[in-house]
Amino acid sequence: MTDCIDLDVRPILRAGNEPFSAIMAALAQLAPGQGLRLYAPFKPVPLFAVMAEKGFAYAERELDRGEWEVLFTPEARPVLSAPPPPQPFDDWPEPKIMLDNRDLDPPEPMVRILGAAEQLGPGETLSALLRREPVFLFPQLEKRGFRWLGGFTPDGSTYELTVRAPA
């Protein structure tokens, strides 16, 4: 059994905050060979790919009321470096699809955006409004060949994302 540290992100999410930085901070504190036991209010499927890229396998277990415990353990394989952020396109067409995901809880915004992105034609774009930066969405878009640009509005209340289909 791997020695683990525990991280409960349920209170973070209930407060309306994004737990990604807390998860990455916990990873930074792990000793060699140590794992991370994560408690979440939903099955954190997008996190599985992120953790795999960092060299961790996972085992999940559903708890009461749809909550989850996920054990991330280090794998004996090299850790892949993250790809560089995508570079902006010179000519972005007007979005074909506009999504307002600000009232949705994770992982619904990601599922909705990926579904809409699959409906785009070559080079077409979609625009999405979100409450948080969709950090788990970015690797999923890149795996599918999509490019993206995004950032928070000046007041910091909304993350604006534009996704472009491969040409």
Short mmCIF file of N, CA and C in Angstrom, two decimals:
data_model
loop_
_atom_site.label_atom_id
_atom_site.label_comp_id
_atom_site.label_asym_id
_atom_site.label_seq_id
_atom_site.Cartn_x
_atom_site.Cartn_y
_atom_site.Cartn_z
N MET A 1 0.84 -1.18 0.00
CA MET A 1 0.00 0.00 0.00
C MET A 1 0.89 1.25 0.00
N THR A 2 0.62 2.16 -0.89
CA THR A 2 1.39 3.39 -1.02
C THR A 2 1.03 4.36 0.09
N ASP A 3 2.03 5.00 0.68
CA ASP A 3 1.80 6.06 1.65
C ASP A 3 1.18 7.25 0.92
N CYS A 4 0.13 7.85 1.48
CA CYS A 4 -0.60 8.93 0.79
C CYS A 4 -0.83 10.11 1.72
N ILE A 5 -1.00 11.25 1.10
CA ILE A 5 -1.54 12.39 1.84
C ILE A 5 -2.97 12.58 1.34
N ASP A 6 -3.84 13.06 2.22
CA ASP A 6 -5.25 13.24 1.90
C ASP A 6 -5.54 14.69 1.54
N LEU A 7 -6.41 14.87 0.54
CA LEU A 7 -6.87 16.20 0.15
C LEU A 7 -8.36 16.12 -0.13
N ASP A 8 -9.13 16.91 0.61
CA ASP A 8 -10.58 16.96 0.44
C ASP A 8 -10.93 18.26 -0.27
N VAL A 9 -11.33 18.16 -1.55
CA VAL A 9 -11.66 19.36 -2.33
C VAL A 9 -13.15 19.68 -2.28
N ARG A 10 -13.94 18.89 -1.57
CA ARG A 10 -15.37 19.14 -1.49
C ARG A 10 -15.69 20.52 -0.93
N PRO A 11 -15.06 20.94 0.17
CA PRO A 11 -15.36 22.29 0.69
C PRO A 11 -14.95 23.41 -0.28
N ILE A 12 -13.87 23.20 -1.01
CA ILE A 12 -13.40 24.20 -1.97
C ILE A 12 -14.44 24.40 -3.07
N LEU A 13 -14.93 23.28 -3.62
CA LEU A 13 -15.93 23.35 -4.68
C LEU A 13 -17.27 23.89 -4.18
N ARG A 14 -17.66 23.50 -2.96
CA ARG A 14 -18.92 24.01 -2.41
C ARG A 14 -18.88 25.53 -2.20
N ALA A 15 -17.69 26.05 -1.97
CA ALA A 15 -17.52 27.50 -1.81
C ALA A 15 -17.46 28.21 -3.16
N GLY A 16 -17.56 27.44 -4.26
CA GLY A 16 -17.55 28.04 -5.60
C GLY A 16 -16.17 28.32 -6.13
N ASN A 17 -15.15 27.70 -5.56
CA ASN A 17 -13.78 27.93 -5.99
C ASN A 17 -13.26 26.73 -6.78
N GLU A 18 -12.18 26.96 -7.51
CA GLU A 18 -11.53 25.95 -8.33
C GLU A 18 -10.45 25.26 -7.50
N PRO A 19 -10.46 23.92 -7.37
CA PRO A 19 -9.48 23.23 -6.51
C PRO A 19 -8.17 22.86 -7.20
N PHE A 20 -8.01 23.19 -8.48
CA PHE A 20 -6.83 22.73 -9.21
C PHE A 20 -5.53 23.19 -8.55
N SER A 21 -5.46 24.43 -8.10
CA SER A 21 -4.21 24.91 -7.49
C SER A 21 -3.93 24.17 -6.18
N ALA A 22 -4.97 23.83 -5.43
CA ALA A 22 -4.77 23.07 -4.19
C ALA A 22 -4.27 21.66 -4.50
N ILE A 23 -4.78 21.07 -5.57
CA ILE A 23 -4.33 19.73 -5.97
C ILE A 23 -2.87 19.77 -6.40
N MET A 24 -2.50 20.77 -7.20
CA MET A 24 -1.11 20.88 -7.65
C MET A 24 -0.17 21.20 -6.48
N ALA A 25 -0.64 21.99 -5.52
CA ALA A 25 0.18 22.29 -4.33
C ALA A 25 0.40 21.01 -3.52
N ALA A 26 -0.64 20.18 -3.40
CA ALA A 26 -0.50 18.91 -2.68
C ALA A 26 0.49 18.00 -3.40
N LEU A 27 0.43 17.97 -4.74
CA LEU A 27 1.39 17.15 -5.50
C LEU A 27 2.82 17.60 -5.25
N ALA A 28 3.01 18.91 -5.17
CA ALA A 28 4.35 19.46 -4.95
C ALA A 28 4.91 19.04 -3.59
N GLN A 29 4.05 18.72 -2.64
CA GLN A 29 4.49 18.33 -1.30
C GLN A 29 4.76 16.83 -1.16
N LEU A 30 4.41 16.04 -2.19
CA LEU A 30 4.59 14.60 -2.09
C LEU A 30 6.07 14.23 -2.07
N ALA A 31 6.39 13.29 -1.21
CA ALA A 31 7.74 12.72 -1.20
C ALA A 31 7.82 11.68 -2.32
N PRO A 32 9.02 11.34 -2.77
CA PRO A 32 9.15 10.31 -3.81
C PRO A 32 8.42 9.03 -3.39
N GLY A 33 7.61 8.49 -4.31
CA GLY A 33 6.86 7.27 -4.04
C GLY A 33 5.55 7.47 -3.29
N GLN A 34 5.29 8.68 -2.83
CA GLN A 34 4.07 8.96 -2.08
C GLN A 34 2.91 9.24 -3.02
N GLY A 35 1.69 8.90 -2.60
CA GLY A 35 0.49 9.11 -3.39
C GLY A 35 -0.40 10.19 -2.80
N LEU A 36 -1.49 10.45 -3.50
CA LEU A 36 -2.47 11.46 -3.09
C LEU A 36 -3.85 10.81 -3.06
N ARG A 37 -4.54 10.93 -1.92
CA ARG A 37 -5.92 10.46 -1.81
C ARG A 37 -6.81 11.70 -1.87
N LEU A 38 -7.67 11.75 -2.88
CA LEU A 38 -8.50 12.92 -3.15
C LEU A 38 -9.96 12.58 -2.87
N TYR A 39 -10.65 13.50 -2.19
CA TYR A 39 -12.09 13.37 -1.95
C TYR A 39 -12.78 14.49 -2.73
N ALA A 40 -13.78 14.11 -3.55
CA ALA A 40 -14.45 15.08 -4.42
C ALA A 40 -15.96 14.82 -4.43
N PRO A 41 -16.76 15.85 -4.74
CA PRO A 41 -18.22 15.68 -4.79
C PRO A 41 -18.71 15.05 -6.09
N PHE A 42 -17.81 14.78 -7.03
CA PHE A 42 -18.14 14.11 -8.29
C PHE A 42 -16.90 13.35 -8.73
N LYS A 43 -17.09 12.42 -9.64
CA LYS A 43 -15.96 11.65 -10.16
C LYS A 43 -15.12 12.59 -11.02
N PRO A 44 -13.89 12.88 -10.62
CA PRO A 44 -13.08 13.89 -11.32
C PRO A 44 -12.39 13.36 -12.57
N VAL A 45 -13.18 12.91 -13.54
CA VAL A 45 -12.65 12.29 -14.76
C VAL A 45 -11.61 13.16 -15.47
N PRO A 46 -11.83 14.48 -15.62
CA PRO A 46 -10.81 15.29 -16.32
C PRO A 46 -9.44 15.27 -15.62
N LEU A 47 -9.45 15.09 -14.31
CA LEU A 47 -8.19 15.07 -13.56
C LEU A 47 -7.37 13.81 -13.86
N PHE A 48 -8.03 12.73 -14.27
CA PHE A 48 -7.31 11.48 -14.51
C PHE A 48 -6.24 11.66 -15.58
N ALA A 49 -6.56 12.35 -16.68
CA ALA A 49 -5.59 12.56 -17.76
C ALA A 49 -4.45 13.47 -17.29
N VAL A 50 -4.79 14.51 -16.53
CA VAL A 50 -3.77 15.44 -16.03
C VAL A 50 -2.78 14.68 -15.14
N MET A 51 -3.32 13.86 -14.25
CA MET A 51 -2.46 13.11 -13.33
C MET A 51 -1.65 12.04 -14.07
N ALA A 52 -2.24 11.43 -15.10
CA ALA A 52 -1.49 10.44 -15.88
C ALA A 52 -0.28 11.09 -16.54
N GLU A 53 -0.45 12.32 -17.04
CA GLU A 53 0.67 13.03 -17.66
C GLU A 53 1.75 13.36 -16.63
N LYS A 54 1.37 13.42 -15.37
CA LYS A 54 2.34 13.70 -14.30
C LYS A 54 2.90 12.40 -13.70
N GLY A 55 2.50 11.25 -14.28
CA GLY A 55 3.06 9.98 -13.84
C GLY A 55 2.30 9.27 -12.75
N PHE A 56 0.99 9.51 -12.63
CA PHE A 56 0.19 8.88 -11.58
C PHE A 56 -0.91 8.01 -12.18
N ALA A 57 -1.06 6.81 -11.62
CA ALA A 57 -2.19 5.95 -11.91
C ALA A 57 -3.28 6.28 -10.91
N TYR A 58 -4.50 5.84 -11.18
CA TYR A 58 -5.59 6.15 -10.25
C TYR A 58 -6.47 4.93 -10.02
N ALA A 59 -7.10 4.93 -8.86
CA ALA A 59 -8.14 3.95 -8.51
C ALA A 59 -9.23 4.75 -7.82
N GLU A 60 -10.46 4.64 -8.35
CA GLU A 60 -11.54 5.43 -7.78
C GLU A 60 -12.54 4.54 -7.07
N ARG A 61 -13.25 5.15 -6.10
CA ARG A 61 -14.27 4.44 -5.33
C ARG A 61 -15.38 5.43 -5.02
N GLU A 62 -16.62 5.05 -5.36
CA GLU A 62 -17.76 5.92 -5.08
C GLU A 62 -18.13 5.80 -3.60
N LEU A 63 -18.34 6.95 -2.97
CA LEU A 63 -18.76 7.01 -1.58
C LEU A 63 -20.26 7.27 -1.53
N ASP A 64 -20.78 7.61 -0.40
CA ASP A 64 -22.20 7.94 -0.26
C ASP A 64 -22.53 9.24 -0.99
N ARG A 65 -23.78 9.39 -1.41
CA ARG A 65 -24.33 10.62 -1.99
C ARG A 65 -23.57 11.05 -3.26
N GLY A 66 -23.04 10.10 -4.01
CA GLY A 66 -22.38 10.43 -5.27
C GLY A 66 -21.01 11.06 -5.12
N GLU A 67 -20.45 11.06 -3.92
CA GLU A 67 -19.11 11.60 -3.72
C GLU A 67 -18.08 10.51 -4.00
N TRP A 68 -16.83 10.93 -4.24
CA TRP A 68 -15.80 9.99 -4.67
C TRP A 68 -14.51 10.12 -3.88
N GLU A 69 -13.84 9.00 -3.75
CA GLU A 69 -12.48 8.93 -3.22
C GLU A 69 -11.62 8.40 -4.37
N VAL A 70 -10.55 9.12 -4.68
CA VAL A 70 -9.66 8.69 -5.75
C VAL A 70 -8.24 8.63 -5.20
N LEU A 71 -7.60 7.51 -5.40
CA LEU A 71 -6.23 7.33 -4.96
C LEU A 71 -5.31 7.44 -6.18
N PHE A 72 -4.42 8.42 -6.15
CA PHE A 72 -3.43 8.60 -7.21
C PHE A 72 -2.09 8.08 -6.70
N THR A 73 -1.53 7.11 -7.40
CA THR A 73 -0.26 6.53 -6.99
C THR A 73 0.76 6.70 -8.11
N PRO A 74 2.02 6.94 -7.74
CA PRO A 74 3.04 7.15 -8.77
C PRO A 74 3.28 5.88 -9.58
N GLU A 75 3.42 6.07 -10.89
CA GLU A 75 3.73 4.97 -11.80
C GLU A 75 5.23 4.97 -12.06
N ALA A 76 5.76 3.80 -12.35
CA ALA A 76 7.17 3.69 -12.68
C ALA A 76 7.36 3.94 -14.17
N ARG A 77 7.20 5.21 -14.56
CA ARG A 77 7.41 5.61 -15.96
C ARG A 77 7.81 7.07 -15.97
N PRO A 78 8.45 7.54 -17.02
CA PRO A 78 8.87 8.93 -17.06
C PRO A 78 7.66 9.87 -17.12
N VAL A 79 7.81 11.00 -16.47
CA VAL A 79 6.77 12.03 -16.48
C VAL A 79 6.91 12.86 -17.75
N LEU A 80 5.81 13.02 -18.46
CA LEU A 80 5.82 13.81 -19.69
C LEU A 80 5.70 15.29 -19.34
N SER A 81 6.41 16.12 -20.08
CA SER A 81 6.28 17.55 -19.85
C SER A 81 5.02 18.06 -20.54
N ALA A 82 4.45 19.10 -19.99
CA ALA A 82 3.23 19.68 -20.55
C ALA A 82 3.56 20.36 -21.87
N PRO A 83 2.65 20.28 -22.84
CA PRO A 83 2.89 20.97 -24.11
C PRO A 83 2.83 22.48 -23.91
N PRO A 84 3.50 23.24 -24.76
CA PRO A 84 3.44 24.68 -24.61
C PRO A 84 2.02 25.17 -24.89
N PRO A 85 1.63 26.31 -24.30
CA PRO A 85 0.29 26.81 -24.56
C PRO A 85 0.13 27.14 -26.04
N PRO A 86 -1.08 26.96 -26.56
CA PRO A 86 -1.29 27.22 -27.98
C PRO A 86 -1.06 28.68 -28.33
N GLN A 87 -0.54 28.90 -29.52
CA GLN A 87 -0.32 30.26 -29.99
C GLN A 87 -1.59 30.79 -30.65
N PRO A 88 -1.84 32.10 -30.55
CA PRO A 88 -3.06 32.66 -31.14
C PRO A 88 -3.06 32.52 -32.66
N PHE A 89 -4.26 32.42 -33.20
CA PHE A 89 -4.42 32.43 -34.65
C PHE A 89 -4.46 33.88 -35.11
N ASP A 90 -4.04 34.12 -36.35
CA ASP A 90 -4.11 35.46 -36.90
C ASP A 90 -5.54 35.85 -37.25
N ASP A 91 -6.29 34.93 -37.83
CA ASP A 91 -7.65 35.22 -38.28
C ASP A 91 -8.63 34.26 -37.63
N TRP A 92 -9.32 34.71 -36.59
CA TRP A 92 -10.33 33.90 -35.92
C TRP A 92 -11.69 34.26 -36.53
N PRO A 93 -12.42 33.29 -37.07
CA PRO A 93 -13.77 33.60 -37.56
C PRO A 93 -14.72 33.86 -36.38
N GLU A 94 -15.83 34.51 -36.67
CA GLU A 94 -16.86 34.72 -35.65
C GLU A 94 -17.34 33.35 -35.16
N PRO A 95 -17.65 33.24 -33.88
CA PRO A 95 -18.10 31.94 -33.36
C PRO A 95 -19.39 31.46 -34.02
N LYS A 96 -19.40 30.19 -34.37
CA LYS A 96 -20.60 29.55 -34.91
C LYS A 96 -21.55 29.18 -33.76
N ILE A 97 -20.97 28.83 -32.60
CA ILE A 97 -21.73 28.40 -31.43
C ILE A 97 -21.35 29.28 -30.24
N MET A 98 -22.36 29.73 -29.49
CA MET A 98 -22.13 30.53 -28.27
C MET A 98 -22.73 29.75 -27.10
N LEU A 99 -21.92 29.52 -26.06
CA LEU A 99 -22.38 28.78 -24.89
C LEU A 99 -22.20 29.63 -23.64
N ASP A 100 -23.21 29.63 -22.77
CA ASP A 100 -23.09 30.28 -21.46
C ASP A 100 -23.15 29.18 -20.43
N ASN A 101 -21.99 28.81 -19.88
CA ASN A 101 -21.88 27.71 -18.92
C ASN A 101 -21.70 28.21 -17.48
N ARG A 102 -21.95 29.47 -17.23
CA ARG A 102 -21.67 30.04 -15.91
C ARG A 102 -22.53 29.46 -14.80
N ASP A 103 -23.69 28.92 -15.12
CA ASP A 103 -24.57 28.38 -14.09
C ASP A 103 -24.43 26.87 -13.92
N LEU A 104 -23.47 26.26 -14.60
CA LEU A 104 -23.30 24.81 -14.53
C LEU A 104 -22.18 24.44 -13.58
N ASP A 105 -22.34 23.30 -12.91
CA ASP A 105 -21.31 22.77 -12.01
C ASP A 105 -20.42 21.79 -12.78
N PRO A 106 -19.14 21.70 -12.38
CA PRO A 106 -18.25 20.74 -13.03
C PRO A 106 -18.81 19.33 -12.87
N PRO A 107 -18.62 18.49 -13.84
CA PRO A 107 -17.89 18.63 -15.09
C PRO A 107 -18.78 19.04 -16.27
N GLU A 108 -20.02 19.50 -16.00
CA GLU A 108 -20.96 19.82 -17.08
C GLU A 108 -20.42 20.82 -18.11
N PRO A 109 -19.75 21.91 -17.70
CA PRO A 109 -19.24 22.83 -18.73
C PRO A 109 -18.28 22.16 -19.71
N MET A 110 -17.40 21.32 -19.19
CA MET A 110 -16.44 20.64 -20.06
C MET A 110 -17.16 19.69 -21.02
N VAL A 111 -18.10 18.93 -20.51
CA VAL A 111 -18.84 17.98 -21.35
C VAL A 111 -19.60 18.74 -22.44
N ARG A 112 -20.21 19.85 -22.07
CA ARG A 112 -20.99 20.64 -23.03
C ARG A 112 -20.08 21.25 -24.10
N ILE A 113 -18.94 21.78 -23.70
CA ILE A 113 -18.01 22.39 -24.66
C ILE A 113 -17.44 21.35 -25.61
N LEU A 114 -17.03 20.20 -25.08
CA LEU A 114 -16.48 19.15 -25.95
C LEU A 114 -17.54 18.66 -26.94
N GLY A 115 -18.77 18.52 -26.50
CA GLY A 115 -19.84 18.10 -27.39
C GLY A 115 -20.09 19.10 -28.49
N ALA A 116 -20.12 20.39 -28.13
CA ALA A 116 -20.34 21.45 -29.12
C ALA A 116 -19.16 21.55 -30.08
N ALA A 117 -17.94 21.37 -29.55
CA ALA A 117 -16.74 21.46 -30.40
C ALA A 117 -16.77 20.39 -31.49
N GLU A 118 -17.29 19.23 -31.17
CA GLU A 118 -17.37 18.15 -32.16
C GLU A 118 -18.33 18.49 -33.30
N GLN A 119 -19.22 19.47 -33.09
CA GLN A 119 -20.17 19.88 -34.13
C GLN A 119 -19.59 20.92 -35.08
N LEU A 120 -18.41 21.46 -34.75
CA LEU A 120 -17.80 22.50 -35.58
C LEU A 120 -17.23 21.93 -36.87
N GLY A 121 -17.31 22.72 -37.93
CA GLY A 121 -16.67 22.37 -39.18
C GLY A 121 -15.20 22.79 -39.14
N PRO A 122 -14.40 22.43 -40.14
CA PRO A 122 -12.99 22.79 -40.16
C PRO A 122 -12.78 24.30 -40.03
N GLY A 123 -11.96 24.70 -39.05
CA GLY A 123 -11.62 26.09 -38.83
C GLY A 123 -12.68 26.92 -38.14
N GLU A 124 -13.86 26.36 -37.86
CA GLU A 124 -14.91 27.12 -37.19
C GLU A 124 -14.62 27.24 -35.70
N THR A 125 -15.26 28.22 -35.07
CA THR A 125 -15.02 28.48 -33.65
C THR A 125 -16.31 28.42 -32.85
N LEU A 126 -16.13 28.24 -31.55
CA LEU A 126 -17.21 28.38 -30.59
C LEU A 126 -16.71 29.28 -29.47
N SER A 127 -17.65 29.93 -28.82
CA SER A 127 -17.34 30.82 -27.70
C SER A 127 -18.08 30.30 -26.48
N ALA A 128 -17.43 30.30 -25.32
CA ALA A 128 -18.05 29.83 -24.09
C ALA A 128 -17.73 30.78 -22.94
N LEU A 129 -18.72 31.02 -22.09
CA LEU A 129 -18.55 31.80 -20.87
C LEU A 129 -18.59 30.83 -19.70
N LEU A 130 -17.62 30.98 -18.77
CA LEU A 130 -17.50 30.07 -17.63
C LEU A 130 -17.25 30.85 -16.35
N ARG A 131 -17.51 30.22 -15.20
CA ARG A 131 -17.21 30.83 -13.90
C ARG A 131 -15.74 30.69 -13.55
N ARG A 132 -15.10 29.63 -14.08
CA ARG A 132 -13.71 29.32 -13.72
C ARG A 132 -12.89 29.08 -14.98
N GLU A 133 -11.59 29.14 -14.82
CA GLU A 133 -10.71 28.75 -15.91
C GLU A 133 -10.81 27.24 -16.07
N PRO A 134 -11.09 26.73 -17.26
CA PRO A 134 -11.32 25.30 -17.45
C PRO A 134 -10.02 24.51 -17.63
N VAL A 135 -9.21 24.43 -16.60
CA VAL A 135 -7.88 23.83 -16.71
C VAL A 135 -7.90 22.37 -17.15
N PHE A 136 -8.95 21.63 -16.80
CA PHE A 136 -9.02 20.23 -17.20
C PHE A 136 -9.48 20.08 -18.64
N LEU A 137 -10.11 21.10 -19.18
CA LEU A 137 -10.60 21.05 -20.55
C LEU A 137 -9.47 21.20 -21.57
N PHE A 138 -8.47 22.02 -21.27
CA PHE A 138 -7.42 22.33 -22.22
C PHE A 138 -6.72 21.08 -22.78
N PRO A 139 -6.27 20.13 -21.94
CA PRO A 139 -5.62 18.95 -22.52
C PRO A 139 -6.58 18.11 -23.37
N GLN A 140 -7.86 18.10 -23.00
CA GLN A 140 -8.84 17.34 -23.78
C GLN A 140 -9.03 17.97 -25.16
N LEU A 141 -9.06 19.30 -25.22
CA LEU A 141 -9.18 19.98 -26.51
C LEU A 141 -7.96 19.70 -27.38
N GLU A 142 -6.79 19.81 -26.78
CA GLU A 142 -5.55 19.60 -27.54
C GLU A 142 -5.44 18.17 -28.07
N LYS A 143 -5.87 17.17 -27.29
CA LYS A 143 -5.86 15.78 -27.75
C LYS A 143 -6.71 15.60 -28.99
N ARG A 144 -7.78 16.38 -29.08
CA ARG A 144 -8.71 16.28 -30.20
C ARG A 144 -8.32 17.20 -31.36
N GLY A 145 -7.20 17.92 -31.22
CA GLY A 145 -6.72 18.77 -32.31
C GLY A 145 -7.29 20.18 -32.31
N PHE A 146 -8.04 20.56 -31.28
CA PHE A 146 -8.61 21.91 -31.20
C PHE A 146 -7.60 22.87 -30.61
N ARG A 147 -7.70 24.13 -30.99
CA ARG A 147 -6.89 25.21 -30.42
C ARG A 147 -7.83 26.06 -29.58
N TRP A 148 -7.29 26.83 -28.67
CA TRP A 148 -8.13 27.65 -27.80
C TRP A 148 -7.41 28.91 -27.38
N LEU A 149 -8.18 29.91 -27.07
CA LEU A 149 -7.71 31.15 -26.46
C LEU A 149 -8.70 31.48 -25.36
N GLY A 150 -8.21 32.05 -24.28
CA GLY A 150 -9.13 32.39 -23.21
C GLY A 150 -8.51 33.31 -22.18
N GLY A 151 -9.37 33.86 -21.36
CA GLY A 151 -8.94 34.72 -20.26
C GLY A 151 -10.14 35.27 -19.52
N PHE A 152 -9.86 35.83 -18.35
CA PHE A 152 -10.91 36.41 -17.53
C PHE A 152 -11.27 37.81 -18.02
N THR A 153 -12.53 38.15 -17.84
CA THR A 153 -12.97 39.52 -18.12
C THR A 153 -12.27 40.45 -17.14
N PRO A 154 -12.20 41.75 -17.42
CA PRO A 154 -11.48 42.67 -16.53
C PRO A 154 -11.96 42.63 -15.08
N ASP A 155 -13.24 42.36 -14.85
CA ASP A 155 -13.73 42.30 -13.46
C ASP A 155 -13.46 40.95 -12.80
N GLY A 156 -12.94 39.98 -13.56
CA GLY A 156 -12.58 38.67 -13.02
C GLY A 156 -13.74 37.74 -12.77
N SER A 157 -14.94 38.10 -13.17
CA SER A 157 -16.11 37.28 -12.85
C SER A 157 -16.39 36.19 -13.88
N THR A 158 -15.88 36.34 -15.10
CA THR A 158 -16.20 35.40 -16.17
C THR A 158 -14.95 35.06 -16.95
N TYR A 159 -14.80 33.77 -17.25
CA TYR A 159 -13.73 33.31 -18.12
C TYR A 159 -14.32 33.16 -19.51
N GLU A 160 -13.74 33.85 -20.48
CA GLU A 160 -14.19 33.79 -21.87
C GLU A 160 -13.26 32.87 -22.63
N LEU A 161 -13.83 31.86 -23.27
CA LEU A 161 -13.05 30.87 -23.99
C LEU A 161 -13.52 30.81 -25.44
N THR A 162 -12.55 30.78 -26.36
CA THR A 162 -12.85 30.56 -27.76
C THR A 162 -12.08 29.32 -28.19
N VAL A 163 -12.79 28.39 -28.84
CA VAL A 163 -12.21 27.13 -29.29
C VAL A 163 -12.31 27.08 -30.81
N ARG A 164 -11.22 26.68 -31.47
CA ARG A 164 -11.21 26.58 -32.92
C ARG A 164 -10.95 25.15 -33.35
N ALA A 165 -11.79 24.68 -34.27
CA ALA A 165 -11.65 23.32 -34.80
C ALA A 165 -10.45 23.25 -35.72
N PRO A 166 -9.86 22.07 -35.86
CA PRO A 166 -8.75 21.93 -36.80
C PRO A 166 -9.20 22.25 -38.22
N ALA A 167 -8.30 22.84 -38.99
CA ALA A 167 -8.65 23.22 -40.38
C ALA A 167 -8.71 22.03 -41.30
#
